[in-house]
mmCIF file of C-alpha atoms in Angstrom:
data_model
loop_
_atom_site.group_PDB
_atom_site.id
_atom_site.type_symbol
_atom_site.label_atom_id
_atom_site.label_comp_id
_atom_site.label_asym_id
_atom_site.label_seq_id
_atom_site.Cartn_x
_atom_site.Cartn_y
_atom_site.Cartn_z
ATOM 1 C CA UNK A 1286 164.041 -31.745 26.832
ATOM 2 C CA UNK A 1287 164.475 -32.770 30.673
ATOM 3 C CA UNK A 1288 162.949 -35.775 32.916
ATOM 4 C CA UNK A 1289 164.422 -35.168 36.477
ATOM 5 C CA UNK A 1290 164.552 -38.635 37.613
ATOM 6 C CA UNK A 1291 162.645 -41.301 39.750
ATOM 7 C CA UNK A 1292 165.722 -42.471 41.853
ATOM 8 C CA UNK A 1293 168.100 -40.220 42.371
ATOM 9 C CA UNK A 1294 172.079 -40.751 42.084
ATOM 10 C CA UNK A 1295 172.707 -41.235 45.619
ATOM 11 C CA UNK A 1296 171.189 -43.750 45.674
ATOM 12 C CA UNK A 1297 172.431 -45.151 42.936
ATOM 13 C CA UNK A 1298 175.981 -47.008 43.997
ATOM 14 C CA UNK A 1299 178.716 -46.339 41.015
ATOM 15 C CA UNK A 1300 182.065 -47.428 39.829
ATOM 16 C CA UNK A 1301 184.665 -47.459 37.554
ATOM 17 C CA UNK A 1302 185.606 -51.114 37.183
ATOM 18 C CA UNK A 1303 187.588 -51.087 33.124
ATOM 19 C CA UNK A 1304 185.516 -53.904 31.077
ATOM 20 C CA UNK A 1305 185.827 -57.351 31.330
ATOM 21 C CA UNK A 1306 187.232 -58.290 28.976
ATOM 22 C CA UNK A 1307 184.585 -61.905 28.640
ATOM 23 C CA UNK A 1308 181.789 -58.666 28.790
ATOM 24 C CA UNK A 1309 179.494 -59.191 25.125
ATOM 25 C CA UNK A 1310 179.161 -55.829 23.810
ATOM 26 C CA UNK A 1311 175.923 -55.344 21.881
ATOM 27 C CA UNK A 1312 176.370 -55.193 17.434
ATOM 28 C CA UNK A 1313 174.396 -53.082 16.380
ATOM 29 C CA UNK A 1314 174.765 -51.211 13.110
ATOM 30 C CA UNK A 1315 175.369 -48.438 12.474
ATOM 31 C CA UNK A 1316 172.212 -46.108 12.476
ATOM 32 C CA UNK A 1317 172.967 -43.784 10.383
ATOM 33 C CA UNK A 1318 175.332 -44.065 7.181
ATOM 34 C CA UNK A 1319 176.216 -40.143 7.298
ATOM 35 C CA UNK A 1320 176.773 -40.290 11.422
ATOM 36 C CA UNK A 1321 180.077 -41.838 10.371
ATOM 37 C CA UNK A 1322 181.058 -38.970 8.114
ATOM 38 C CA UNK A 1323 180.402 -36.120 10.076
ATOM 39 C CA UNK A 1324 182.196 -38.039 13.246
ATOM 40 C CA UNK A 1325 185.739 -38.300 10.803
ATOM 41 C CA UNK A 1326 184.721 -34.348 9.095
ATOM 42 C CA UNK A 1327 184.753 -33.792 12.653
ATOM 43 C CA UNK A 1328 188.495 -35.507 13.600
ATOM 44 C CA UNK A 1329 189.926 -34.496 10.768
ATOM 45 C CA UNK A 1330 189.991 -30.361 10.747
ATOM 46 C CA UNK A 1331 190.856 -30.656 14.326
ATOM 47 C CA UNK A 1332 194.833 -29.711 14.334
ATOM 48 C CA UNK A 1333 197.447 -32.446 15.671
ATOM 49 C CA UNK A 1334 198.467 -30.944 18.914
ATOM 50 C CA UNK A 1335 194.381 -31.376 20.068
ATOM 51 C CA UNK A 1336 194.766 -34.796 18.476
ATOM 52 C CA UNK A 1337 198.228 -36.053 20.510
ATOM 53 C CA UNK A 1338 197.464 -37.460 23.789
ATOM 54 C CA UNK A 1339 193.348 -38.246 22.928
ATOM 55 C CA UNK A 1340 191.499 -40.163 22.638
ATOM 56 C CA UNK A 1341 188.549 -39.598 19.611
ATOM 57 C CA UNK A 1342 186.251 -41.651 18.837
ATOM 58 C CA UNK A 1343 182.625 -42.344 17.600
ATOM 59 C CA UNK A 1344 180.392 -45.020 18.578
ATOM 60 C CA UNK A 1345 183.399 -46.619 20.956
ATOM 61 C CA UNK A 1346 181.702 -47.945 24.682
ATOM 62 C CA UNK A 1347 181.716 -45.133 27.702
ATOM 63 C CA UNK A 1348 181.402 -46.899 31.038
ATOM 64 C CA UNK A 1349 180.443 -47.191 34.018
ATOM 65 C CA UNK A 1350 179.966 -49.186 36.914
ATOM 66 C CA UNK A 1351 176.161 -48.603 38.521
ATOM 67 C CA UNK A 1352 175.325 -50.982 41.212
ATOM 68 C CA UNK A 1353 177.529 -53.630 40.430
ATOM 69 C CA UNK A 1354 176.136 -53.583 36.698
ATOM 70 C CA UNK A 1355 178.445 -52.411 33.750
ATOM 71 C CA UNK A 1356 177.018 -49.646 32.075
ATOM 72 C CA UNK A 1357 178.099 -49.365 28.738
ATOM 73 C CA UNK A 1358 176.823 -45.890 26.322
ATOM 74 C CA UNK A 1359 178.184 -45.273 22.390
ATOM 75 C CA UNK A 1360 178.779 -41.043 22.185
ATOM 76 C CA UNK A 1361 177.916 -40.567 17.427
ATOM 77 C CA UNK A 1362 181.558 -38.818 18.471
ATOM 78 C CA UNK A 1363 183.065 -37.919 22.048
ATOM 79 C CA UNK A 1364 186.655 -36.301 22.770
ATOM 80 C CA UNK A 1365 189.180 -38.277 25.863
ATOM 81 C CA UNK A 1366 192.287 -35.693 26.642
ATOM 82 C CA UNK A 1367 194.837 -36.822 28.029
ATOM 83 C CA UNK A 1368 194.808 -40.641 27.449
ATOM 84 C CA UNK A 1369 197.708 -42.354 27.785
ATOM 85 C CA UNK A 1370 198.414 -44.594 24.759
ATOM 86 C CA UNK A 1371 196.748 -48.029 24.507
ATOM 87 C CA UNK A 1372 199.240 -51.093 25.190
ATOM 88 C CA UNK A 1373 197.589 -54.125 24.522
ATOM 89 C CA UNK A 1374 197.697 -55.314 21.198
ATOM 90 C CA UNK A 1375 193.710 -55.959 21.383
ATOM 91 C CA UNK A 1376 191.763 -53.106 19.623
ATOM 92 C CA UNK A 1377 190.464 -51.308 22.446
ATOM 93 C CA UNK A 1378 186.978 -51.194 23.742
ATOM 94 C CA UNK A 1379 186.481 -49.661 24.985
ATOM 95 C CA UNK A 1380 186.720 -46.517 28.227
ATOM 96 C CA UNK A 1381 186.002 -46.017 31.271
ATOM 97 C CA UNK A 1382 187.045 -42.532 33.022
ATOM 98 C CA UNK A 1383 188.826 -42.573 36.713
ATOM 99 C CA UNK A 1384 190.431 -44.867 35.878
ATOM 100 C CA UNK A 1385 191.229 -44.709 32.199
ATOM 101 C CA UNK A 1386 192.047 -41.481 32.261
ATOM 102 C CA UNK A 1387 190.145 -37.937 32.662
ATOM 103 C CA UNK A 1388 185.864 -38.273 31.743
ATOM 104 C CA UNK A 1389 185.560 -36.819 28.502
ATOM 105 C CA UNK A 1390 185.963 -33.082 27.467
ATOM 106 C CA UNK A 1391 182.138 -33.058 24.563
ATOM 107 C CA UNK A 1392 179.787 -35.706 24.515
ATOM 108 C CA UNK A 1393 178.113 -35.718 21.269
ATOM 109 C CA UNK A 1394 175.023 -37.411 19.194
ATOM 110 C CA UNK A 1395 173.866 -37.748 16.504
ATOM 111 C CA UNK A 1396 170.348 -37.366 14.802
ATOM 112 C CA UNK A 1397 167.806 -39.168 13.147
ATOM 113 C CA UNK A 1398 164.530 -38.981 11.951
ATOM 114 C CA UNK A 1399 163.288 -40.607 15.473
ATOM 115 C CA UNK A 1400 164.210 -39.786 18.525
ATOM 116 C CA UNK A 1401 166.375 -42.718 20.780
ATOM 117 C CA UNK A 1402 168.099 -42.909 24.290
ATOM 118 C CA UNK A 1403 169.859 -38.974 23.720
ATOM 119 C CA UNK A 1404 166.828 -37.221 26.004
ATOM 120 C CA UNK A 1405 166.051 -40.156 27.863
ATOM 121 C CA UNK A 1406 166.613 -39.164 31.836
ATOM 122 C CA UNK A 1407 164.908 -43.044 32.337
ATOM 123 C CA UNK A 1408 166.878 -45.371 35.016
ATOM 124 C CA UNK A 1409 164.512 -47.836 36.140
ATOM 125 C CA UNK A 1410 164.046 -50.209 33.599
ATOM 126 C CA UNK A 1411 167.692 -49.067 31.290
ATOM 127 C CA UNK A 1412 169.342 -46.115 32.095
ATOM 128 C CA UNK A 1413 169.255 -43.752 29.124
ATOM 129 C CA UNK A 1414 172.329 -41.749 27.492
ATOM 130 C CA UNK A 1415 170.435 -37.742 28.721
ATOM 131 C CA UNK A 1416 171.264 -39.572 32.342
ATOM 132 C CA UNK A 1417 174.245 -41.256 32.262
ATOM 133 C CA UNK A 1418 175.563 -38.139 31.004
ATOM 134 C CA UNK A 1419 174.907 -35.899 32.957
ATOM 135 C CA UNK A 1420 174.474 -37.809 36.676
ATOM 136 C CA UNK A 1421 177.202 -40.359 36.209
ATOM 137 C CA UNK A 1422 180.139 -39.398 33.617
ATOM 138 C CA UNK A 1423 179.343 -36.193 34.271
ATOM 139 C CA UNK A 1424 180.340 -34.810 31.335
ATOM 140 C CA UNK A 1425 180.991 -31.236 30.949
ATOM 141 C CA UNK A 1426 179.039 -30.247 27.995
ATOM 142 C CA UNK A 1427 176.714 -32.583 25.975
ATOM 143 C CA UNK A 1428 175.747 -31.442 22.162
ATOM 144 C CA UNK A 1429 172.428 -33.152 20.247
ATOM 145 C CA UNK A 1430 172.388 -32.584 17.146
ATOM 146 C CA UNK A 1431 169.907 -33.315 13.589
ATOM 147 C CA UNK A 1432 172.010 -33.236 10.478
ATOM 148 C CA UNK A 1433 168.479 -32.722 7.954
ATOM 149 C CA UNK A 1434 167.559 -29.245 10.693
ATOM 150 C CA UNK A 1435 170.670 -28.207 10.950
ATOM 151 C CA UNK A 1436 169.498 -27.774 14.362
ATOM 152 C CA UNK A 1437 172.425 -28.429 16.117
ATOM 153 C CA UNK A 1438 171.896 -27.904 20.802
ATOM 154 C CA UNK A 1439 175.137 -27.489 23.026
ATOM 155 C CA UNK A 1440 173.743 -28.146 27.649
ATOM 156 C CA UNK A 1441 176.843 -27.656 29.607
ATOM 157 C CA UNK A 1442 176.739 -29.356 33.005
ATOM 158 C CA UNK A 1443 175.653 -26.805 36.087
ATOM 159 C CA UNK A 1444 175.021 -26.764 39.401
ATOM 160 C CA UNK A 1445 174.841 -30.815 37.650
ATOM 161 C CA UNK A 1446 172.754 -30.300 35.460
ATOM 162 C CA UNK A 1447 172.784 -29.426 31.810
ATOM 163 C CA UNK A 1448 171.276 -26.341 30.821
ATOM 164 C CA UNK A 1449 170.633 -25.194 26.342
ATOM 165 C CA UNK A 1450 173.383 -23.045 26.214
ATOM 166 C CA UNK A 1451 173.235 -19.848 23.859
ATOM 167 C CA UNK A 1452 175.166 -19.460 20.321
ATOM 168 C CA UNK A 1453 177.266 -16.319 19.820
ATOM 169 C CA UNK A 1454 176.113 -13.518 17.319
ATOM 170 C CA UNK A 1455 178.009 -16.124 14.038
ATOM 171 C CA UNK A 1456 175.667 -19.419 15.179
ATOM 172 C CA UNK A 1457 178.327 -20.735 17.638
ATOM 173 C CA UNK A 1458 179.695 -22.112 20.193
ATOM 174 C CA UNK A 1459 182.925 -21.699 22.001
ATOM 175 C CA UNK A 1460 184.113 -25.138 23.700
ATOM 176 C CA UNK A 1461 185.951 -24.374 27.127
ATOM 177 C CA UNK A 1462 189.626 -27.330 27.300
ATOM 178 C CA UNK A 1463 188.803 -27.602 23.175
ATOM 179 C CA UNK A 1464 189.522 -23.521 22.873
ATOM 180 C CA UNK A 1465 188.009 -23.409 19.295
ATOM 181 C CA UNK A 1466 183.976 -22.632 18.510
ATOM 182 C CA UNK A 1467 182.092 -25.144 17.192
ATOM 183 C CA UNK A 1468 178.981 -24.213 14.737
ATOM 184 C CA UNK A 1469 177.463 -25.936 11.813
ATOM 185 C CA UNK A 1470 178.784 -25.494 8.313
ATOM 186 C CA UNK A 1471 176.571 -26.613 5.080
ATOM 187 C CA UNK A 1472 178.187 -28.229 2.045
ATOM 188 C CA UNK A 1473 179.692 -31.195 0.261
ATOM 189 C CA UNK A 1474 182.532 -33.602 1.719
ATOM 190 C CA UNK A 1475 181.912 -37.112 0.734
ATOM 191 C CA UNK A 1476 179.791 -37.682 -1.770
ATOM 192 C CA UNK A 1477 177.347 -35.803 0.686
ATOM 193 C CA UNK A 1478 176.138 -32.219 0.849
ATOM 194 C CA UNK A 1479 173.691 -30.956 3.370
ATOM 195 C CA UNK A 1480 174.929 -29.799 6.855
ATOM 196 C CA UNK A 1481 177.560 -30.637 9.521
ATOM 197 C CA UNK A 1482 179.982 -30.144 12.172
ATOM 198 C CA UNK A 1483 183.061 -27.851 12.602
ATOM 199 C CA UNK A 1484 185.465 -26.294 14.244
ATOM 200 C CA UNK A 1485 186.357 -22.866 14.367
ATOM 201 C CA UNK A 1486 189.370 -21.115 15.551
ATOM 202 C CA UNK A 1487 189.413 -18.428 18.569
ATOM 203 C CA UNK A 1488 189.805 -16.259 15.886
ATOM 204 C CA UNK A 1489 186.772 -17.127 13.609
ATOM 205 C CA UNK A 1490 189.168 -18.940 11.138
ATOM 206 C CA UNK A 1491 187.303 -22.050 10.117
ATOM 207 C CA UNK A 1492 189.600 -24.733 10.543
ATOM 208 C CA UNK A 1493 189.666 -27.135 6.830
ATOM 209 C CA UNK A 1494 190.458 -30.184 6.143
ATOM 210 C CA UNK A 1495 193.159 -31.941 4.704
ATOM 211 C CA UNK A 1496 191.522 -31.762 1.068
ATOM 212 C CA UNK A 1497 190.603 -28.125 1.892
ATOM 213 C CA UNK A 1498 194.342 -27.701 2.630
ATOM 214 C CA UNK A 1499 195.749 -29.471 -0.352
ATOM 215 C CA UNK A 1500 193.404 -27.550 -2.650
ATOM 216 C CA UNK A 1501 194.574 -24.454 -1.229
ATOM 217 C CA UNK A 1502 198.312 -25.702 -1.579
ATOM 218 C CA UNK A 1503 197.110 -27.146 -5.370
ATOM 219 C CA UNK A 1504 195.620 -23.291 -5.197
ATOM 220 C CA UNK A 1505 198.647 -21.830 -4.023
ATOM 221 C CA UNK A 1506 200.786 -23.678 -6.426
ATOM 222 C CA UNK A 1507 198.739 -22.593 -9.624
ATOM 223 C CA UNK A 1508 198.387 -18.904 -8.930
ATOM 224 C CA UNK A 1509 202.064 -20.065 -8.511
ATOM 225 C CA UNK A 1510 202.666 -21.288 -11.574
ATOM 226 C CA UNK A 1511 200.924 -18.455 -13.715
ATOM 227 C CA UNK A 1512 203.441 -15.930 -11.766
ATOM 228 C CA UNK A 1513 206.649 -17.429 -12.720
ATOM 229 C CA UNK A 1514 204.443 -17.850 -16.157
ATOM 230 C CA UNK A 1515 203.926 -14.495 -16.502
ATOM 231 C CA UNK A 1516 207.391 -13.203 -15.498
ATOM 232 C CA UNK A 1517 209.025 -15.104 -18.305
ATOM 233 C CA UNK A 1518 206.675 -14.046 -21.369
ATOM 234 C CA UNK A 1519 207.681 -10.543 -19.847
ATOM 235 C CA UNK A 1520 211.553 -11.189 -19.227
ATOM 236 C CA UNK A 1521 210.744 -12.322 -22.733
ATOM 237 C CA UNK A 1522 208.285 -9.724 -24.546
ATOM 238 C CA UNK A 1523 212.010 -7.129 -22.579
ATOM 239 C CA UNK A 1524 215.114 -9.854 -24.435
ATOM 240 C CA UNK A 1525 212.878 -8.875 -27.413
ATOM 241 C CA UNK A 1526 212.279 -5.544 -27.081
ATOM 242 C CA UNK A 1527 216.198 -5.223 -25.898
ATOM 243 C CA UNK A 1528 217.297 -7.140 -29.291
ATOM 244 C CA UNK A 1529 215.178 -5.006 -31.466
ATOM 245 C CA UNK A 1530 217.170 -1.608 -29.900
ATOM 246 C CA UNK A 1531 220.280 -2.792 -30.608
ATOM 247 C CA UNK A 1532 219.431 -4.050 -33.876
ATOM 248 C CA UNK A 1533 217.826 -0.544 -35.361
ATOM 249 C CA UNK A 1534 221.134 0.882 -33.696
ATOM 250 C CA UNK A 1535 223.095 -1.444 -35.340
ATOM 251 C CA UNK A 1536 221.007 -0.123 -38.519
ATOM 252 C CA UNK A 1537 221.437 3.411 -37.984
ATOM 253 C CA UNK A 1538 225.488 3.265 -36.992
ATOM 254 C CA UNK A 1539 225.643 1.400 -40.443
ATOM 255 C CA UNK A 1540 224.202 3.716 -42.176
ATOM 256 C CA UNK A 1541 226.061 6.557 -40.964
ATOM 257 C CA UNK A 1542 228.957 4.841 -42.325
ATOM 258 C CA UNK A 1543 227.681 5.208 -45.046
ATOM 259 C CA UNK A 1544 227.222 8.479 -44.977
ATOM 260 C CA UNK A 1545 231.388 9.014 -43.428
ATOM 261 C CA UNK A 1546 229.749 9.769 -40.141
ATOM 262 C CA UNK A 1547 231.604 7.720 -37.084
ATOM 263 C CA UNK A 1548 228.834 6.803 -34.742
ATOM 264 C CA UNK A 1549 231.496 6.511 -31.789
ATOM 265 C CA UNK A 1550 233.079 9.624 -31.954
#
């Protein structure tokens, strides 16, 4: 869905000030308790290399100045790299592109039963998220995910407009910069069974969560333990066989001696 704004970007003054310390961010409740789980799952399977020097956030203020007024939106998930380490003792509250680092590589919104600003091109009374990501921040990739419907829409910025992308034969979308595929996976995590967004590498291999890696390692260790036990039993059986053979040979030698035959000659 896309509606052309009534005000062109050329008529808007865009600046990149950091958020004032006394700026009060909205303290809205989490719209859906599943959304933090979805966001955490996306981060937890990323490799350490992709997390290094990166700002990976959920419901975190992404800011710009529009007509001398600070405007903030809080994507459900956002990835920015590289970002300088935060040096202040106070928790980081926001991020302003160009001033504090590059623009986000990708932003995501998770839909609930009711639509919010995710498709909004509004620019008069307030700034819609679609307009903010596309026309103000110019985020190259915008993903909209409806978990209940297992529906993932991916938009790429082309000629200053978001264009919907087509997944590959496996239903996955290639994300340049991350060099990973993004797609929908169904399963259970954190006591939630349903649809999740997950990453696949360039070879089509699923990037696993830490608990999945731990379970694979547990199964590997268990298999190795079983192999070692099988080897121990095989060695014990071989030892018993050798002992039986030794006793048989000893009995035969004793019998030969009783018959006056030297078994060693």
